Coordinates of C-alpha atoms and ligand atoms in Angstrom, one line a residue:
M258 CA 414.1 228.7 -1.0
S259 CA 414.3 225.4 1.0
E260 CA 417.7 224.5 1.1
M261 CA 418.2 228.1 3.2
E262 CA 418.2 228.1 6.4
P263 CA 415.4 230.2 7.6
R264 CA 416.6 233.7 9.6
S265 CA 415.3 235.1 12.8
L266 CA 413.1 237.8 11.8
T267 CA 414.9 240.5 14.2
D268 CA 418.5 240.2 12.1
L269 CA 416.5 241.1 9.4
F270 CA 414.6 244.6 10.8
A271 CA 416.7 246.9 9.4
S272 CA 416.1 244.9 5.6
H273 CA 415.4 247.6 2.1
P274 CA 411.8 246.9 2.3
D275 CA 411.6 247.6 -1.6
D276 CA 411.3 245.9 -4.8
L277 CA 411.5 242.0 -3.0
V278 CA 410.0 238.8 -2.7
Q279 CA 410.3 237.8 1.1
P280 CA 409.4 234.2 1.8
F281 CA 408.4 232.7 5.3
Q282 CA 407.6 229.8 7.0
I283 CA 405.0 229.6 10.3
E284 CA 406.3 226.3 10.9
G285 CA 404.0 226.8 14.6
L286 CA 400.9 226.5 11.6
G287 CA 402.1 224.6 8.9
I288 CA 402.2 227.4 7.0
R289 CA 405.0 229.1 4.1
G290 CA 404.3 231.9 2.4
R291 CA 405.8 235.0 0.9
V292 CA 405.3 238.8 0.5
I293 CA 406.6 241.0 -2.5
R294 CA 407.0 244.7 -2.0
L295 CA 407.2 246.6 -5.2
G296 CA 408.4 250.4 -4.5
P297 CA 410.0 252.2 -7.6
L298 CA 409.7 249.6 -10.4
V299 CA 406.2 249.6 -10.1
D300 CA 406.2 253.0 -9.9
K301 CA 408.2 252.7 -12.9
V302 CA 406.4 251.3 -14.9
L303 CA 402.6 252.7 -13.8
T304 CA 403.9 255.9 -14.3
R305 CA 405.6 255.7 -17.5
H306 CA 402.7 253.9 -18.9
N307 CA 400.1 256.6 -17.3
Y308 CA 397.1 254.7 -17.3
P309 CA 393.8 256.4 -15.5
E310 CA 394.4 255.5 -11.7
P311 CA 391.5 252.7 -11.6
V312 CA 393.6 250.7 -14.0
S313 CA 396.9 252.0 -12.1
R314 CA 395.9 250.0 -9.4
M315 CA 394.4 247.4 -11.0
L316 CA 397.5 246.4 -13.4
G317 CA 399.7 247.0 -10.2
E318 CA 397.8 244.2 -8.5
A319 CA 398.2 242.4 -11.2
L320 CA 402.7 242.4 -11.1
A321 CA 402.2 242.4 -6.9
L322 CA 400.1 238.8 -7.8
T323 CA 403.2 237.9 -10.7
A324 CA 405.9 238.9 -8.4
M325 CA 404.3 236.3 -5.5
I326 CA 402.9 233.5 -8.1
G327 CA 405.7 233.9 -10.5
S328 CA 408.8 234.1 -8.1
A329 CA 407.2 230.8 -6.1
L330 CA 408.2 228.0 -9.5
K331 CA 410.4 225.6 -8.8
F332 CA 412.0 225.9 -12.4
K333 CA 413.7 227.9 -14.6
G334 CA 410.5 229.5 -16.9
R335 CA 408.7 232.8 -18.1
F336 CA 405.4 233.3 -15.9
T337 CA 403.0 234.8 -17.8
L338 CA 399.4 236.2 -15.9
Q339 CA 396.9 237.8 -18.4
T340 CA 393.0 238.7 -18.0
N341 CA 390.6 238.5 -20.9
G342 CA 386.9 239.9 -20.3
K343 CA 384.4 242.0 -21.8
G344 CA 384.7 245.0 -20.0
P345 CA 386.3 248.6 -20.7
V346 CA 389.7 247.3 -19.7
S347 CA 389.9 244.2 -21.7
M348 CA 393.6 242.8 -21.3
L349 CA 395.7 243.0 -18.3
V350 CA 399.0 241.0 -19.3
A351 CA 401.8 241.0 -17.1
D352 CA 405.0 238.3 -17.0
F353 CA 408.0 237.2 -14.4
W354 CA 411.3 235.8 -15.7
T355 CA 414.3 234.8 -13.0
A356 CA 417.9 235.8 -13.9
E357 CA 419.6 232.1 -13.8
D358 CA 422.8 234.1 -12.9
N359 CA 421.8 236.1 -10.2
G360 CA 418.7 235.8 -8.9
V361 CA 416.9 238.8 -9.8
G362 CA 413.5 239.1 -10.7
H363 CA 412.0 240.7 -14.6
L364 CA 409.2 241.2 -14.2
R365 CA 407.0 243.9 -16.2
G366 CA 403.1 244.5 -17.7
Y367 CA 400.6 246.2 -18.9
A368 CA 397.3 246.8 -19.7
L369 CA 394.6 247.5 -22.6
M370 CA 391.2 249.1 -22.7
D371 CA 388.8 251.4 -24.1
D372 CA 389.2 254.1 -23.6
E373 CA 385.4 255.5 -24.2
R374 CA 384.2 252.4 -22.1
L375 CA 386.7 254.0 -19.9
A376 CA 385.6 256.6 -19.2
E377 CA 382.0 256.5 -18.6
S378 CA 382.6 253.6 -16.5
I379 CA 385.0 255.4 -13.9
A380 CA 382.3 258.8 -14.5
A381 CA 379.6 256.4 -12.7
G382 CA 381.6 255.1 -10.0
R383 CA 382.4 251.5 -11.7
V384 CA 386.2 251.6 -10.7
S385 CA 386.0 247.8 -9.1
T386 CA 387.9 245.5 -10.4
A387 CA 385.4 242.6 -11.2
D388 CA 383.7 245.9 -13.1
L389 CA 386.7 247.4 -15.0
L390 CA 387.3 243.7 -16.3
G391 CA 384.1 242.6 -16.8
E392 CA 383.2 238.8 -17.4
G393 CA 386.4 236.7 -18.5
H394 CA 388.4 234.8 -18.1
L395 CA 392.3 235.5 -16.2
A396 CA 394.7 232.5 -18.2
M397 CA 398.2 232.1 -15.9
T398 CA 401.0 230.4 -18.3
I399 CA 404.1 228.7 -17.4
D400 CA 406.8 228.8 -20.3
Q401 CA 410.3 226.6 -19.6
G402 CA 411.5 227.2 -23.1
A403 CA 411.1 225.8 -26.6
D404 CA 411.3 221.9 -26.4
M405 CA 409.6 222.1 -23.0
E406 CA 405.8 221.8 -22.0
R407 CA 403.9 224.7 -21.8
Y408 CA 401.6 224.7 -19.0
Q409 CA 398.2 226.2 -18.5
G410 CA 395.6 227.1 -15.8
I411 CA 392.7 229.1 -16.5
V412 CA 389.9 230.4 -14.5
E413 CA 386.8 233.0 -14.2
L414 CA 387.3 236.6 -13.4
G415 CA 384.4 237.1 -10.8
A416 CA 383.0 239.8 -8.8
G417 CA 386.2 239.3 -6.3
G418 CA 388.7 240.4 -8.5
L419 CA 392.8 239.5 -8.7
S420 CA 393.4 237.8 -5.9
A421 CA 389.7 235.2 -5.4
A422 CA 390.8 234.0 -9.7
A423 CA 393.7 233.2 -7.6
H424 CA 392.8 231.2 -4.9
E425 CA 389.8 229.4 -7.9
Y426 CA 394.0 228.3 -9.5
F427 CA 395.8 227.1 -6.7
A428 CA 392.6 225.5 -5.5
S429 CA 391.6 223.6 -9.5
S430 CA 394.6 223.6 -10.7
E431 CA 397.0 222.7 -8.1
Q432 CA 394.7 221.8 -5.4
I433 CA 396.6 223.6 -3.1
A434 CA 395.1 225.9 -0.5
T435 CA 396.3 229.3 -0.6
R436 CA 395.1 232.7 0.6
I437 CA 396.5 236.0 -1.2
R438 CA 396.1 239.7 -0.3
L439 CA 396.4 242.1 -2.9
A440 CA 397.1 246.1 -2.6
A441 CA 398.2 249.1 -4.8
G442 CA 398.0 252.7 -4.3
P443 CA 399.5 255.9 -5.3
L444 CA 401.1 257.0 -2.0
F445 CA 401.5 261.2 -1.5
Q446 CA 405.1 261.6 -0.1
R447 CA 406.9 264.6 1.0
E448 CA 410.7 264.6 0.5
A449 CA 412.7 267.4 3.2
D450 CA 413.4 269.0 0.1
G451 CA 409.9 270.5 1.0
H452 CA 408.9 268.9 -2.7
A453 CA 405.3 266.5 -2.7
G454 CA 404.4 263.6 -5.1
T455 CA 402.8 261.4 -6.0
T456 CA 404.7 257.8 -6.3
W457 CA 402.9 254.1 -6.6
R458 CA 403.3 251.2 -4.5
A459 CA 402.5 247.5 -4.5
G460 CA 402.1 244.8 -2.5
A461 CA 400.6 241.2 -1.6
I462 CA 400.9 238.1 0.7
M463 CA 400.0 234.5 0.3
I464 CA 400.1 232.2 2.8
Q465 CA 400.2 227.7 1.6
H466 CA 399.0 225.5 3.7
I467 CA 402.0 222.7 3.8
A468 CA 400.9 219.1 4.3
R469 CA 403.2 217.3 7.0
D470 CA 405.0 215.5 5.1
G471 CA 406.5 218.5 4.1
G472 CA 405.4 219.5 0.9
L473 CA 402.7 220.7 -0.5
T474 CA 398.9 220.1 0.2
G475 CA 398.2 219.6 -3.6
H476 CA 400.8 216.8 -3.5
R477 CA 399.0 214.8 -2.2
E478 CA 396.0 212.5 -3.8
T479 CA 393.2 214.7 -2.0
E480 CA 389.4 215.0 -2.8
D481 CA 389.3 218.6 -2.2
A482 CA 392.0 222.2 -2.0
K483 CA 391.5 222.0 1.5
P484 CA 393.8 221.0 4.5
P485 CA 393.2 217.6 6.7
T486 CA 390.4 218.5 9.4
D487 CA 393.0 218.0 12.4
E488 CA 394.9 220.6 10.8
E489 CA 392.0 223.3 9.7
E490 CA 392.6 224.9 13.1
N491 CA 395.5 225.6 11.9
W492 CA 394.5 226.9 8.4
N493 CA 391.8 229.4 9.3
R494 CA 393.8 230.4 12.3
A495 CA 396.4 231.4 9.4
S496 CA 393.5 232.2 6.8
I497 CA 391.8 234.7 10.0
L498 CA 395.7 236.7 11.0
L499 CA 395.7 236.9 6.8
G500 CA 392.7 238.5 6.7
T501 CA 393.7 241.6 9.3
V502 CA 395.6 242.9 6.7
E503 CA 395.0 246.3 5.7
D504 CA 395.9 248.0 2.1
H505 CA 399.0 250.1 3.9
E506 CA 400.3 247.8 5.9
L507 CA 401.0 246.2 2.4
L508 CA 401.9 249.4 0.8
D509 CA 403.8 251.6 3.3
P510 CA 407.4 251.9 2.2
A511 CA 407.8 252.7 6.5
L512 CA 407.1 249.2 7.5
A513 CA 409.5 246.0 6.3
S514 CA 407.9 243.1 5.1
T515 CA 409.6 241.1 7.5
R516 CA 408.1 243.5 10.3
L517 CA 404.5 243.2 8.4
L518 CA 405.2 239.5 9.3
Y519 CA 406.0 239.6 12.5
R520 CA 403.3 242.1 14.0
L521 CA 401.0 239.3 12.0
F522 CA 402.6 235.7 13.5
H523 CA 405.0 236.2 15.8
E524 CA 402.9 234.2 18.3
D525 CA 403.1 231.0 15.5
G526 CA 406.5 231.0 15.2
V527 CA 407.0 232.4 11.8
R528 CA 410.8 232.4 10.3
V529 CA 411.8 233.7 6.9
Y530 CA 414.1 233.6 4.4
D531 CA 416.5 235.1 3.1
P532 CA 415.2 238.1 0.1
S533 CA 415.4 237.6 -3.5
D534 CA 415.1 241.5 -5.2
V535 CA 412.8 241.6 -8.6
A536 CA 413.8 244.6 -11.0
F537 CA 411.8 246.3 -14.1
G538 CA 412.3 243.6 -17.1
C539 CA 412.3 243.9 -20.6
H540 CA 413.0 241.7 -22.8
C541 CA 411.9 243.5 -26.4
S542 CA 414.4 244.1 -28.9
R543 CA 415.0 245.5 -32.3
E544 CA 415.0 241.9 -33.7
R545 CA 412.1 240.6 -31.8
M546 CA 409.9 243.3 -32.8
G547 CA 410.9 243.3 -36.6
S548 CA 409.9 239.8 -36.9
V549 CA 406.4 240.5 -35.5
I550 CA 405.9 242.9 -38.4
R551 CA 406.7 240.3 -41.0
S552 CA 404.5 237.6 -39.3
F553 CA 401.7 240.1 -40.8
G554 CA 402.7 240.0 -44.1
V555 CA 403.9 242.3 -47.2
E556 CA 400.5 243.6 -47.4
E557 CA 400.1 244.1 -44.2
I558 CA 403.1 246.4 -43.1
D559 CA 402.5 248.1 -46.5
D560 CA 399.3 249.1 -44.7
M561 CA 401.2 250.1 -41.5
A562 CA 404.2 252.2 -43.3
E563 CA 403.7 255.2 -43.1
D564 CA 406.1 257.5 -46.0
G565 CA 407.5 254.4 -46.0
V566 CA 408.6 254.0 -42.0
I567 CA 406.7 251.8 -39.8
E568 CA 407.0 253.0 -36.1
A569 CA 406.0 250.5 -33.9
T570 CA 405.7 250.8 -29.7
C571 CA 406.3 247.8 -27.1
E572 CA 403.0 247.8 -24.6
F573 CA 405.6 246.6 -22.0
C574 CA 408.4 249.7 -22.1
S575 CA 407.0 252.2 -24.4
E576 CA 410.3 252.2 -26.1
V577 CA 409.8 252.9 -29.5
Y578 CA 411.4 250.8 -32.7
L579 CA 411.9 251.8 -36.1
F580 CA 412.1 250.4 -39.8
A581 CA 411.9 251.1 -42.7
A582 CA 409.2 249.0 -44.5
D583 CA 411.4 248.0 -47.3
E584 CA 413.0 246.0 -44.6
L585 CA 410.6 244.3 -43.0
K586 CA 409.8 243.3 -46.1
E587 CA 413.2 241.8 -47.9
G588 CA 412.6 238.5 -48.1
L589 CA 408.5 238.0 -47.7
E590 CA 406.8 236.9 -51.3
Ligands
ZN722 ZN1 410.1 246.2 -23.7

């Protein structure tokens, strides 16, 4: 994004607010950041999974967070966010990669849960992210391909949910002062023809402190993630403004991300860069699914087969693949 010229906000007020990543910079405060708006994409993912509402909400936030961090990577590769916890939702997985030909980001995700424990938790009103995920960890993995080193940062899940865990990740792994707000929720909409329904939306906003040499704070040898004292005031101001963002402002389809940025930071000289698109993208295939099942071995394949047929569903996109057990066992001992 740094190669692109910033554009004035008023040019972009008319830009479409959905399924996009909107980078920005606040020159007066030494801040860079991005806004994520997810509309049809997150509605498609969450509607297809059809999880109980608190799980959809949490996965919606995880998708927005994944798009935020994944789209900020400077190099090509897949970014994966995964939680593992002792709560009723044992796992959330989301991943993001950017297509090299058109720059479109591809996002997908799913959740694994214990239905019985989840129902008990919901009935008891324990529906916060901390309640649902329980004690555990959040892992962020950057995979740059077969020949490249894989990088993984792991932080504890705490009472502050996904955004607090992400703050911890940036502070400990990258030493970049970072603040993130996440929101996801169902939006009740009535169409012109009177038809009413609920659609899912998710949004996020992040700010990061830029050091005076133009790099991010983490690129210098600082002892902690905080900017130097003389810049603390600017950072605090930006953090306080970020704290005023309401969930509905991150979710409202009528409020363009550029207008939200103007509302928050116009006094400080906020500039926006060209937004990039995000689309649902699953890279599962029959071949890949087949090789996963083959890796379990002959005995397992026989156990999985019913009347000689194995049915395998992609957790991310719900695509169903059918295999003949004999076909999968070919060449296996
Ligand atoms: Zn799939």
